[in-house]
PDB file of C-alpha atoms in Angstrom:
ATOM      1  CA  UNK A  16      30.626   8.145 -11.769  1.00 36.00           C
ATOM      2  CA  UNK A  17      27.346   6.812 -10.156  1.00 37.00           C
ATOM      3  CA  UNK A  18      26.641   3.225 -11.488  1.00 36.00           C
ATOM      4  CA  UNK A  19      22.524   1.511 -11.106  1.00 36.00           C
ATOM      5  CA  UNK A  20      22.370  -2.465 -11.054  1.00 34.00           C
ATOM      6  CA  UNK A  21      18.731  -3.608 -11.760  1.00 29.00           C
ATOM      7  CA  UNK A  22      17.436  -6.908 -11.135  1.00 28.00           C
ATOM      8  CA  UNK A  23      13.878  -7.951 -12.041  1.00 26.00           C
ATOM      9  CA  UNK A  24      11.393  -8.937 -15.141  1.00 21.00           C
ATOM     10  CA  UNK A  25      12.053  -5.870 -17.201  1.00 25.00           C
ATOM     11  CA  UNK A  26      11.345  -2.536 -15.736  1.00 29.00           C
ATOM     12  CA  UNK A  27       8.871  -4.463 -12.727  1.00 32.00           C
ATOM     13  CA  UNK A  28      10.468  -5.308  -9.290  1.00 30.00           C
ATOM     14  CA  UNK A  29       7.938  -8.342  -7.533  1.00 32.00           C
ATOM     15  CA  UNK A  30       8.299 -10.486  -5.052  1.00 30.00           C
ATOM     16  CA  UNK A  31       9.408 -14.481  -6.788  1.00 33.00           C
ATOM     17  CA  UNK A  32       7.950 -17.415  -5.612  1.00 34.00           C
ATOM     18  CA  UNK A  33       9.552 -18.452  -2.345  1.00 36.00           C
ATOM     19  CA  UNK A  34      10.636 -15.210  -0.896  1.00 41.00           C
ATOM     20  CA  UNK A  35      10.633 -11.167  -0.845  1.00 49.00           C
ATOM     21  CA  UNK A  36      11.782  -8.846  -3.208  1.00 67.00           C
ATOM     22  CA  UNK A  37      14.972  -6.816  -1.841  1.00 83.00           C
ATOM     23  CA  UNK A  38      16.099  -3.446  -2.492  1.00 88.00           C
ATOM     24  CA  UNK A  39      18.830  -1.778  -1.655  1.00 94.00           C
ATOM     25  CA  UNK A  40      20.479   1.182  -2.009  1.00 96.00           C
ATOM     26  CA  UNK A  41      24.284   1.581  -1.280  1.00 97.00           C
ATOM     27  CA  UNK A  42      25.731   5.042  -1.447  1.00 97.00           C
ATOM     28  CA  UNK A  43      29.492   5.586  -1.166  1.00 97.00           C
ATOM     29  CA  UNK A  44      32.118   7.755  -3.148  1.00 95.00           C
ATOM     30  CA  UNK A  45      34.230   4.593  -2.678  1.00 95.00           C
ATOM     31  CA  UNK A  46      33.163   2.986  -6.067  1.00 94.00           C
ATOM     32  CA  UNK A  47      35.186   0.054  -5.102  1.00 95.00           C
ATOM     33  CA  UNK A  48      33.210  -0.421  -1.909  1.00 96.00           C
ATOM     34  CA  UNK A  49      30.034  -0.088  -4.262  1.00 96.00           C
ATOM     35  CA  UNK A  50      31.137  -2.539  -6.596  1.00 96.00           C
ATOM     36  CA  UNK A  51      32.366  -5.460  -3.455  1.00 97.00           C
ATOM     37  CA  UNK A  52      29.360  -5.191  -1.782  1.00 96.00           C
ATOM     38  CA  UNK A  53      26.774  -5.140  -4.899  1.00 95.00           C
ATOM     39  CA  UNK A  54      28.977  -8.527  -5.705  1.00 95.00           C
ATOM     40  CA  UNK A  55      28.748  -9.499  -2.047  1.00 96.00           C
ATOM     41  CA  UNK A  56      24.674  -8.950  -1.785  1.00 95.00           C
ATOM     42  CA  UNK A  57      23.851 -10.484  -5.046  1.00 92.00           C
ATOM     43  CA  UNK A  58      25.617 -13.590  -4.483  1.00 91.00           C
ATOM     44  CA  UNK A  59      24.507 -13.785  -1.181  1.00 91.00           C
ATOM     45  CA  UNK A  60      20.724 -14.481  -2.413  1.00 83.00           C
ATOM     46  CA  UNK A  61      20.248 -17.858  -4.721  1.00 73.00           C
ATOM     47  CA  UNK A  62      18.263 -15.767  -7.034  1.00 63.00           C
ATOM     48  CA  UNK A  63      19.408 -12.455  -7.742  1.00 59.00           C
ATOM     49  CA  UNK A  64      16.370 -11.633  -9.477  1.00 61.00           C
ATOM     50  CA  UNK A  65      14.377 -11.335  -6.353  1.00 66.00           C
ATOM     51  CA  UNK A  66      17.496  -7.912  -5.365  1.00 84.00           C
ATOM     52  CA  UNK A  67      17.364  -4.405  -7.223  1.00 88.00           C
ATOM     53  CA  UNK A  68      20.424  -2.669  -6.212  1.00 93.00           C
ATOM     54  CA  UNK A  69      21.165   1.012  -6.881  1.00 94.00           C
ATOM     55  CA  UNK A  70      23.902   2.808  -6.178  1.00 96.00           C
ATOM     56  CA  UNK A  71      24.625   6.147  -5.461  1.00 96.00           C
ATOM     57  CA  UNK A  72      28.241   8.202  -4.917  1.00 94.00           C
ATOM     58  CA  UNK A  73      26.260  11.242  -3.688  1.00 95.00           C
ATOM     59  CA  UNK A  74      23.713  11.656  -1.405  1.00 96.00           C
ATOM     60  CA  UNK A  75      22.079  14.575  -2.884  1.00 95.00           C
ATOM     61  CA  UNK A  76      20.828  11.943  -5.547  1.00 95.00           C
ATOM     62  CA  UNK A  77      19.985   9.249  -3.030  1.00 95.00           C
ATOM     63  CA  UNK A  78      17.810  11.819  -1.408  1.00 95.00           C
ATOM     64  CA  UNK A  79      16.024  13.032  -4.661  1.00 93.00           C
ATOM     65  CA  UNK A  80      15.606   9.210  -5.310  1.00 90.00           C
ATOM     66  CA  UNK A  81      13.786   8.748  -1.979  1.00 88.00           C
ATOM     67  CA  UNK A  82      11.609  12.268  -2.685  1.00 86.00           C
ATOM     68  CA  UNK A  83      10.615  10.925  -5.940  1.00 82.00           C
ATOM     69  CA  UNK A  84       9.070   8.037  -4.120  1.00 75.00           C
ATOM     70  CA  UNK A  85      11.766   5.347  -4.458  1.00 81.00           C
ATOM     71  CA  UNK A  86      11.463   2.742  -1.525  1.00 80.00           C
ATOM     72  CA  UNK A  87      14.784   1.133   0.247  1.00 88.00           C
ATOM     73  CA  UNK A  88      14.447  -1.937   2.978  1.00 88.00           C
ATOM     74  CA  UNK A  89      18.589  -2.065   3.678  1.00 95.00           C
ATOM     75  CA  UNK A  90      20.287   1.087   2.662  1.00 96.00           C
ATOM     76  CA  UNK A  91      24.285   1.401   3.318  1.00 97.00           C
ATOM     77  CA  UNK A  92      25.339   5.001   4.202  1.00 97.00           C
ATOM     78  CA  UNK A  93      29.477   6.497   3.687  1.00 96.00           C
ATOM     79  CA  UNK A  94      29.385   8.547   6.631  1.00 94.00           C
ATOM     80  CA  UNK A  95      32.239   9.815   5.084  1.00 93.00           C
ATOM     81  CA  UNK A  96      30.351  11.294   2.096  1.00 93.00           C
ATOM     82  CA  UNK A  97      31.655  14.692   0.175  1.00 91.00           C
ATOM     83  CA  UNK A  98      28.344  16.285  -0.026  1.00 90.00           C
ATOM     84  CA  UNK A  99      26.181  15.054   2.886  1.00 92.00           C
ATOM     85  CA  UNK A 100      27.741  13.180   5.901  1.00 90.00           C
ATOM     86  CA  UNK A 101      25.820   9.421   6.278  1.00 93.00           C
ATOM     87  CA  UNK A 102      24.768  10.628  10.004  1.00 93.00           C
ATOM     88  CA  UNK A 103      22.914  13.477   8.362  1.00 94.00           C
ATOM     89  CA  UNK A 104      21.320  11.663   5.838  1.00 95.00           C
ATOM     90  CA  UNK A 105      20.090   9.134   8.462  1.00 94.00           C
ATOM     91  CA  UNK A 106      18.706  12.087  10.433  1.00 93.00           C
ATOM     92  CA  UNK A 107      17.160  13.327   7.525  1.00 93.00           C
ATOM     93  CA  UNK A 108      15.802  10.038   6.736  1.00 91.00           C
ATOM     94  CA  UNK A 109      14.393   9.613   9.823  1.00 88.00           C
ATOM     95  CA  UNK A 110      12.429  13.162   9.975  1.00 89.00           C
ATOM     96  CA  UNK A 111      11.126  12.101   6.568  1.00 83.00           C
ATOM     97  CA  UNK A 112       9.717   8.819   8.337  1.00 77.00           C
ATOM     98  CA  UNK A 113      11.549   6.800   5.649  1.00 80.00           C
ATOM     99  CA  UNK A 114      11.398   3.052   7.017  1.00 74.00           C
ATOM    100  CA  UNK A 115      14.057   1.178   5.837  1.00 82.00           C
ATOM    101  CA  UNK A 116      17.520  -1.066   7.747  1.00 93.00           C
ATOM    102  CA  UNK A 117      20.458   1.703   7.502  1.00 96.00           C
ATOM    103  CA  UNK A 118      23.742   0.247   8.052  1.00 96.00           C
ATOM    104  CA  UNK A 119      26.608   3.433   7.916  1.00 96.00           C
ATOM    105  CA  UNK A 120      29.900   2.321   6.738  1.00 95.00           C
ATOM    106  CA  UNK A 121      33.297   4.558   7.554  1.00 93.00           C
ATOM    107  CA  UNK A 122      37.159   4.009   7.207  1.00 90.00           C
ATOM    108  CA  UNK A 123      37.337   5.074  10.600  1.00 86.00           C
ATOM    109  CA  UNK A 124      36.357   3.664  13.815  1.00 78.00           C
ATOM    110  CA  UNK A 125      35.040   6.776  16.124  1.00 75.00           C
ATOM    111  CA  UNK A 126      31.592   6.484  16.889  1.00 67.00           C
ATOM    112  CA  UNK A 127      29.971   9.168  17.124  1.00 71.00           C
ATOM    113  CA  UNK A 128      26.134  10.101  19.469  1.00 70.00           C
ATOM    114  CA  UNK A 129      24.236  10.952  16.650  1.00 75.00           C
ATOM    115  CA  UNK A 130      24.961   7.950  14.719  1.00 82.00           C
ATOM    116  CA  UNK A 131      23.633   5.709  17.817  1.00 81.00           C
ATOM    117  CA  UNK A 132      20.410   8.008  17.951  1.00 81.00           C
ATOM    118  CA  UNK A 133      19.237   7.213  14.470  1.00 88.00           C
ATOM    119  CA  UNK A 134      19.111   3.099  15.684  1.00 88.00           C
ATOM    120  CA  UNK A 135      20.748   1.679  12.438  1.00 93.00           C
ATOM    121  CA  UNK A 136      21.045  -1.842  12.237  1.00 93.00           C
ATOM    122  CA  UNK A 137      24.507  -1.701  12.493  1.00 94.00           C
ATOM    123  CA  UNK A 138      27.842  -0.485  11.823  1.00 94.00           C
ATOM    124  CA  UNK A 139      30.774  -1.520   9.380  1.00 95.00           C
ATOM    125  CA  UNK A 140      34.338  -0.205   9.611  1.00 93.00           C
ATOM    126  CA  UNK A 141      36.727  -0.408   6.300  1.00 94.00           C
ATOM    127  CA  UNK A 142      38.084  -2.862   4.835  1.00 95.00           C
ATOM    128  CA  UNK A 143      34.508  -5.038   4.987  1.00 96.00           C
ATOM    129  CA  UNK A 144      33.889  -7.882   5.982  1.00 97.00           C
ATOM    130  CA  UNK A 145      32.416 -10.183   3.604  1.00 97.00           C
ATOM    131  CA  UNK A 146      30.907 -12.805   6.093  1.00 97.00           C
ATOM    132  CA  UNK A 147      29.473 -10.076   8.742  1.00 96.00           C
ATOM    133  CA  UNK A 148      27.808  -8.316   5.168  1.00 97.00           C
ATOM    134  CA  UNK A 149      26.129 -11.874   4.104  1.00 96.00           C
ATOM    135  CA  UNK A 150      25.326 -12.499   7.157  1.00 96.00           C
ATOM    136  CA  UNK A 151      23.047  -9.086   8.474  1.00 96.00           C
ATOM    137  CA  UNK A 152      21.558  -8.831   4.797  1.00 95.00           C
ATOM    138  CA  UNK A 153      20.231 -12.688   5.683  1.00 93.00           C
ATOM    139  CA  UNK A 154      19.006 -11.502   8.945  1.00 93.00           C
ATOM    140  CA  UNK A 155      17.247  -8.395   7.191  1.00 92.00           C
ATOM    141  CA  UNK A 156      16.052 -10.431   4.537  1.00 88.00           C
ATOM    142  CA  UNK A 157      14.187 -12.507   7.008  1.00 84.00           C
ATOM    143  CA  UNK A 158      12.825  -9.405   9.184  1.00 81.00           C
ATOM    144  CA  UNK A 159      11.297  -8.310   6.104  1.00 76.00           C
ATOM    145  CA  UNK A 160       9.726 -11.187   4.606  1.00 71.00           C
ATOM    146  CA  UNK A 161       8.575 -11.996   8.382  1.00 63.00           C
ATOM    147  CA  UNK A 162       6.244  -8.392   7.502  1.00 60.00           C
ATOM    148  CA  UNK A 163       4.205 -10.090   5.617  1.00 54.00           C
ATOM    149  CA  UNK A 164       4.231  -7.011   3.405  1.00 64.00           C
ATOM    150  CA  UNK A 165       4.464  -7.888  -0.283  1.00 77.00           C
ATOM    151  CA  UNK A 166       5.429  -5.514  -2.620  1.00 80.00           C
ATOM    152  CA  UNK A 167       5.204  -4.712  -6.416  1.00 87.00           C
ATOM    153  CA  UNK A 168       7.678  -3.106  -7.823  1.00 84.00           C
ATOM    154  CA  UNK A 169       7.346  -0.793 -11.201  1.00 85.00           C
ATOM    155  CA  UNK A 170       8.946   1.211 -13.167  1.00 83.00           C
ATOM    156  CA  UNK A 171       7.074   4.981 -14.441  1.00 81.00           C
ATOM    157  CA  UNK A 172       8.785   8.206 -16.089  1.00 81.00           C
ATOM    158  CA  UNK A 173      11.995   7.189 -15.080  1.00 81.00           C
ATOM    159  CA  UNK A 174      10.891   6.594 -10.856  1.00 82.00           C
ATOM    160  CA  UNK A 175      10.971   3.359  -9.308  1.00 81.00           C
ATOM    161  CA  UNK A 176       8.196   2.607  -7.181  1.00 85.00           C
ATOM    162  CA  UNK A 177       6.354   0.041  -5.350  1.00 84.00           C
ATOM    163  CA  UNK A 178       2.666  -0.663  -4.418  1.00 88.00           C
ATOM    164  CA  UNK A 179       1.639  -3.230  -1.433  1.00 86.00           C
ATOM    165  CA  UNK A 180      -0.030  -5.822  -2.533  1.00 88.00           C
ATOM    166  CA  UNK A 181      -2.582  -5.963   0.402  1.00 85.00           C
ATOM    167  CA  UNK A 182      -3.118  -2.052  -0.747  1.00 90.00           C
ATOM    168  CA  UNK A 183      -4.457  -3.447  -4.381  1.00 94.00           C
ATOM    169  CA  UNK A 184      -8.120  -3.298  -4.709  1.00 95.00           C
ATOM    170  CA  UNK A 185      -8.297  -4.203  -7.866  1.00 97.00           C
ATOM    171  CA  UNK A 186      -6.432  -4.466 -11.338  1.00 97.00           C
ATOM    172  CA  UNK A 187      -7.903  -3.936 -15.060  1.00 97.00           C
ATOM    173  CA  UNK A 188      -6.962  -5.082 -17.996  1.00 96.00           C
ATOM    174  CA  UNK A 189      -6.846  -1.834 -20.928  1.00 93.00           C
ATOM    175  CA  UNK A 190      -5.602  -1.737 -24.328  1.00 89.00           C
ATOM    176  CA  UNK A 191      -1.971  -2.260 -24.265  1.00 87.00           C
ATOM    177  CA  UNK A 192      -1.625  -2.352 -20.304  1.00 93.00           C
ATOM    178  CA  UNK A 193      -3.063  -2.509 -16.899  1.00 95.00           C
ATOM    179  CA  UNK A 194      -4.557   0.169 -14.543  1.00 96.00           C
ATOM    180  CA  UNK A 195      -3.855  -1.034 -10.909  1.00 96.00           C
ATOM    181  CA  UNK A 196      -6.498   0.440  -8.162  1.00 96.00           C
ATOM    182  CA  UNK A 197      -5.499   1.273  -4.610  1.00 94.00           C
ATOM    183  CA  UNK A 198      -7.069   1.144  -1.402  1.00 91.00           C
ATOM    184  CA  UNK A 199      -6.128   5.265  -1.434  1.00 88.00           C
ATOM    185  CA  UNK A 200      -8.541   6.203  -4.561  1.00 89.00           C
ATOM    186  CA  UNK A 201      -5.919   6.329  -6.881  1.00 89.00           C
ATOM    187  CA  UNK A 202      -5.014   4.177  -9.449  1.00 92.00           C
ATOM    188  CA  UNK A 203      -1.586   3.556 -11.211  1.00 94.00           C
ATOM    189  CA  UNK A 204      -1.478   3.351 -15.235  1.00 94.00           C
ATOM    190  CA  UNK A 205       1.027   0.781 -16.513  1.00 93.00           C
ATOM    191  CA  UNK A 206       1.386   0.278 -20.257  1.00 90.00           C
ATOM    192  CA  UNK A 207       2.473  -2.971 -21.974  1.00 86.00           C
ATOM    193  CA  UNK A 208       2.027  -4.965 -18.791  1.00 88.00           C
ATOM    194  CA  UNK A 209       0.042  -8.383 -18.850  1.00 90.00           C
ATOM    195  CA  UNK A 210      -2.983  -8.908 -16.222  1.00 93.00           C
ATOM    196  CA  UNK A 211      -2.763 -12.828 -16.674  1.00 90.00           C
ATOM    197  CA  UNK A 212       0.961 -12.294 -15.419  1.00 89.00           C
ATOM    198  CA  UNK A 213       0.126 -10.165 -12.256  1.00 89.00           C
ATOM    199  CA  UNK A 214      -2.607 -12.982 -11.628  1.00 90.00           C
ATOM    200  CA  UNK A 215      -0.285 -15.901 -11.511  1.00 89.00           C
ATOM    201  CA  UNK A 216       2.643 -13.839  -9.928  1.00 87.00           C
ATOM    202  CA  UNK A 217       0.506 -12.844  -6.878  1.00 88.00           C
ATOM    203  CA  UNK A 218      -2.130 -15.871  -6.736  1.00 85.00           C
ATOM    204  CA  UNK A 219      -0.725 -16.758  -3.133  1.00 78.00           C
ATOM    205  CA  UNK A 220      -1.213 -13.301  -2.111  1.00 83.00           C
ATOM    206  CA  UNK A 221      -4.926 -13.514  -2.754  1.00 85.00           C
ATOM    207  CA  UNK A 222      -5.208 -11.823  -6.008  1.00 91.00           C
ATOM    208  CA  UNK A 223      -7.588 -13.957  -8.327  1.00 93.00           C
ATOM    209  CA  UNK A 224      -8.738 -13.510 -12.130  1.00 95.00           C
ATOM    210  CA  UNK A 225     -12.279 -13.250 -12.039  1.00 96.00           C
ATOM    211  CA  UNK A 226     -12.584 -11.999 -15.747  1.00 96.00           C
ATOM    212  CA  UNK A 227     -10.494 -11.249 -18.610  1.00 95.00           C
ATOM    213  CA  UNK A 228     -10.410  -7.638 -17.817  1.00 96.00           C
ATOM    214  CA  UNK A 229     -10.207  -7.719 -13.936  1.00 97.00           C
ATOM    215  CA  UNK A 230      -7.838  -9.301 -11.382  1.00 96.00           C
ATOM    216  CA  UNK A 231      -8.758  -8.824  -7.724  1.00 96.00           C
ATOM    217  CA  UNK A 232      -7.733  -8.802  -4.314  1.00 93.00           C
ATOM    218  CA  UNK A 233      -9.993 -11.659  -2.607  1.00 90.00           C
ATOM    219  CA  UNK A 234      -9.388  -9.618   0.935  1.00 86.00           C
ATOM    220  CA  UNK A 235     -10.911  -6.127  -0.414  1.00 90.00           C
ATOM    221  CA  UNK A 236     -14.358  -7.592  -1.791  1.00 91.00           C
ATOM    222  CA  UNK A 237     -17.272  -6.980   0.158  1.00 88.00           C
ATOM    223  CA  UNK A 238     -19.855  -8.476  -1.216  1.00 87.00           C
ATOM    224  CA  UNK A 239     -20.607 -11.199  -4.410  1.00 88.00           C
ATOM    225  CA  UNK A 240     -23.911 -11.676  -5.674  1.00 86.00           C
ATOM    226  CA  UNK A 241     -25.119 -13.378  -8.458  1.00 85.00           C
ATOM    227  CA  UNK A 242     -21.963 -12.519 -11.339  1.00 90.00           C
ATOM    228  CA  UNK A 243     -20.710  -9.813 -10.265  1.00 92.00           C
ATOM    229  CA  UNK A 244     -18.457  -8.729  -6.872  1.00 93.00           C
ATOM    230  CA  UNK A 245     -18.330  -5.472  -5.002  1.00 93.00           C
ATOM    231  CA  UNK A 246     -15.523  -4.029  -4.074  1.00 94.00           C
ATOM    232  CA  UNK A 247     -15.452  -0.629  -2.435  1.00 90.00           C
ATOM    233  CA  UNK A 248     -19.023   0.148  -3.968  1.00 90.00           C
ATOM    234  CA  UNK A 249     -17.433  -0.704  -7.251  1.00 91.00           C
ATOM    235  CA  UNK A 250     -19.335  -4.036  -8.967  1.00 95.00           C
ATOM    236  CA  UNK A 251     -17.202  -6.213 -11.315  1.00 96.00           C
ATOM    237  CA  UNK A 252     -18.375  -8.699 -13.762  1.00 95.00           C
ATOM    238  CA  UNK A 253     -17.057 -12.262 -13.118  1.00 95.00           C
ATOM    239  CA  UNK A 254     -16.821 -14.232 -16.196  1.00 95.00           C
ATOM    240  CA  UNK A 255     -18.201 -17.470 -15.884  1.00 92.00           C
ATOM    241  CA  UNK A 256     -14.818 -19.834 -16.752  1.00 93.00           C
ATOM    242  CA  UNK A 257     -13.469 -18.440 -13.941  1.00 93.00           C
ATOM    243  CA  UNK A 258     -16.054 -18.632 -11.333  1.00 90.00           C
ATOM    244  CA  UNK A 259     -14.312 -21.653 -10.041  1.00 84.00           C
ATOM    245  CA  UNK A 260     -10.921 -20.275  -8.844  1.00 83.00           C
ATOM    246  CA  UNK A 261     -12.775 -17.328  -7.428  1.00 87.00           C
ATOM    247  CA  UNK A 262     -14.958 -19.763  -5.094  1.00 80.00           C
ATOM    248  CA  UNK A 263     -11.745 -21.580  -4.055  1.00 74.00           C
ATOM    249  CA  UNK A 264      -9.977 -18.546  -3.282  1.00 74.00           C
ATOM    250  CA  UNK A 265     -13.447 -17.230  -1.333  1.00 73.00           C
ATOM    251  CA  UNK A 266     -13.428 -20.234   0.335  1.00 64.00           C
ATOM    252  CA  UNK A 267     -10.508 -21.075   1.191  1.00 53.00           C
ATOM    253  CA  UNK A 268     -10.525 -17.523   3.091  1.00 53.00           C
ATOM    254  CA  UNK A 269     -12.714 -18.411   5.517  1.00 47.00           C
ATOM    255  CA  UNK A 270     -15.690 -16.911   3.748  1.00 50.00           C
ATOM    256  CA  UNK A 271     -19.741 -18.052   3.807  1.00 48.00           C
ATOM    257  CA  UNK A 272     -19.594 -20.403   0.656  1.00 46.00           C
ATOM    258  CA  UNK A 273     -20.521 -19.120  -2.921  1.00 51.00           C
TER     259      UNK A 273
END
């Protein structure tokens, strides 16, 4: 039976304060293995809440995941899978330029060309080890958060998917939710999400509250004259109690002074 741990605020996947969101995807038909190592990984981080694991026992539906936009940083690969060897889901990864730490797992000890070819971060023969898991998912951990990439995680018709934070133009507040704009033209329609949340969540990421409908990203404006701030040709009103943060945040980015 396939089995999905979630960790988070609800259905919303963000980084906490102090460190980067994980997620991982572990796909074995060993459901013991997937249950040790879920236990392993989640007690390996002092808050669990900043992990969403998912597990898979086939990797037909760790695929379809991935095509419907899911996004992995450390994903462990059976090679000994029933479907879909781990080698060949690698490779498959890999032509799909799916980023991501793979670490393949087998009960046996050959290793084979192909496995080498897809660079995975490292390989782990059965029974694990619970000391050599803890410590590469530390050492991934901190390759990750060293990207500097901050992601936010959501939930939306039953896909998980993220959204970089530097990629956030701009969020607005809408009757009953939030509509998040992207640097790609598109914008992402969340219901029964707060803006004053996303504000304080990803303050020290540069996104600032500069009216009660609008949260922005202080790194995509372009321009701010008199109340109002241009982003991507766009103009947004800034209410006036909260002209204040906004010219700490400008400021405190280097910019001419408001």
């Amino acid at each position: 039976r396939d089995a999905q741990e979630s960790r988070g605020l609800g259905d919303v996947y963000k980084r906490q304060e102090g460190g980067q969101s994980m997620k991982i995807a572990i796909c074995d038909d060993d459901y013991g293995i997937c249950e040790e190592l879920s236990k392993w990984l989640r007690k390996a981080d002092n808050d669990s809440r900043k992990q969403m694991i998912e597990v898979f026992q086939e990797a037909e539906k760790l695929l379809t995941s991935i095509q419907n936009g899911a996004v992995y940083d450390l994903l462990y690969l059976d090679v000994e899978l029933p479907d879909i060897n781990g080698v060949e889901v690698g490779a498959r990864l890999k032509d799909m330029e799916i980023p991501g730490n793979i670490i393949f797992v087998s009960g046996k000890d050959t290793y084979c060309k192909d496995m080498f070819d897809l660079r995975p971060f490292n390989f782990y023969q059965k029974p694990l080890n619970r000391e050599k898991v803890i410590k590469d998912y530390h050492l991934i951990k901190e390759k990750e958060e060293e990207k500097g990439r901050c992601r936010f995680w959501y939930k939306k018709d039953g896909c998980t998917s993220c959204v970089y934070i530097q990629d956030i133009k701009y969020v607005e507040a809408f009757r009953g939710g939030v509509k998040i704009y992207t640097t790609n033209g598109e914008y992402i329609e969340l219901r029964r999400r707060s803006i004053q949340n996303f504000a304080e969540e990803y303050s020290q990421q540069g996104m600032v509250r500069i009216h009660r409908s609008y949260v922005i990203n202080i790194d995509a404006v372009t321009s701010i004259r008199g109340n109002q701030v241009q982003i991507d040709g766009q103009d947004l009103s800034i209410g006036r109690e909260y002209v204040k943060e906004l010219r700490k945040k400008w400021n405190f980015r280097g910019m001419e002074s408001l």
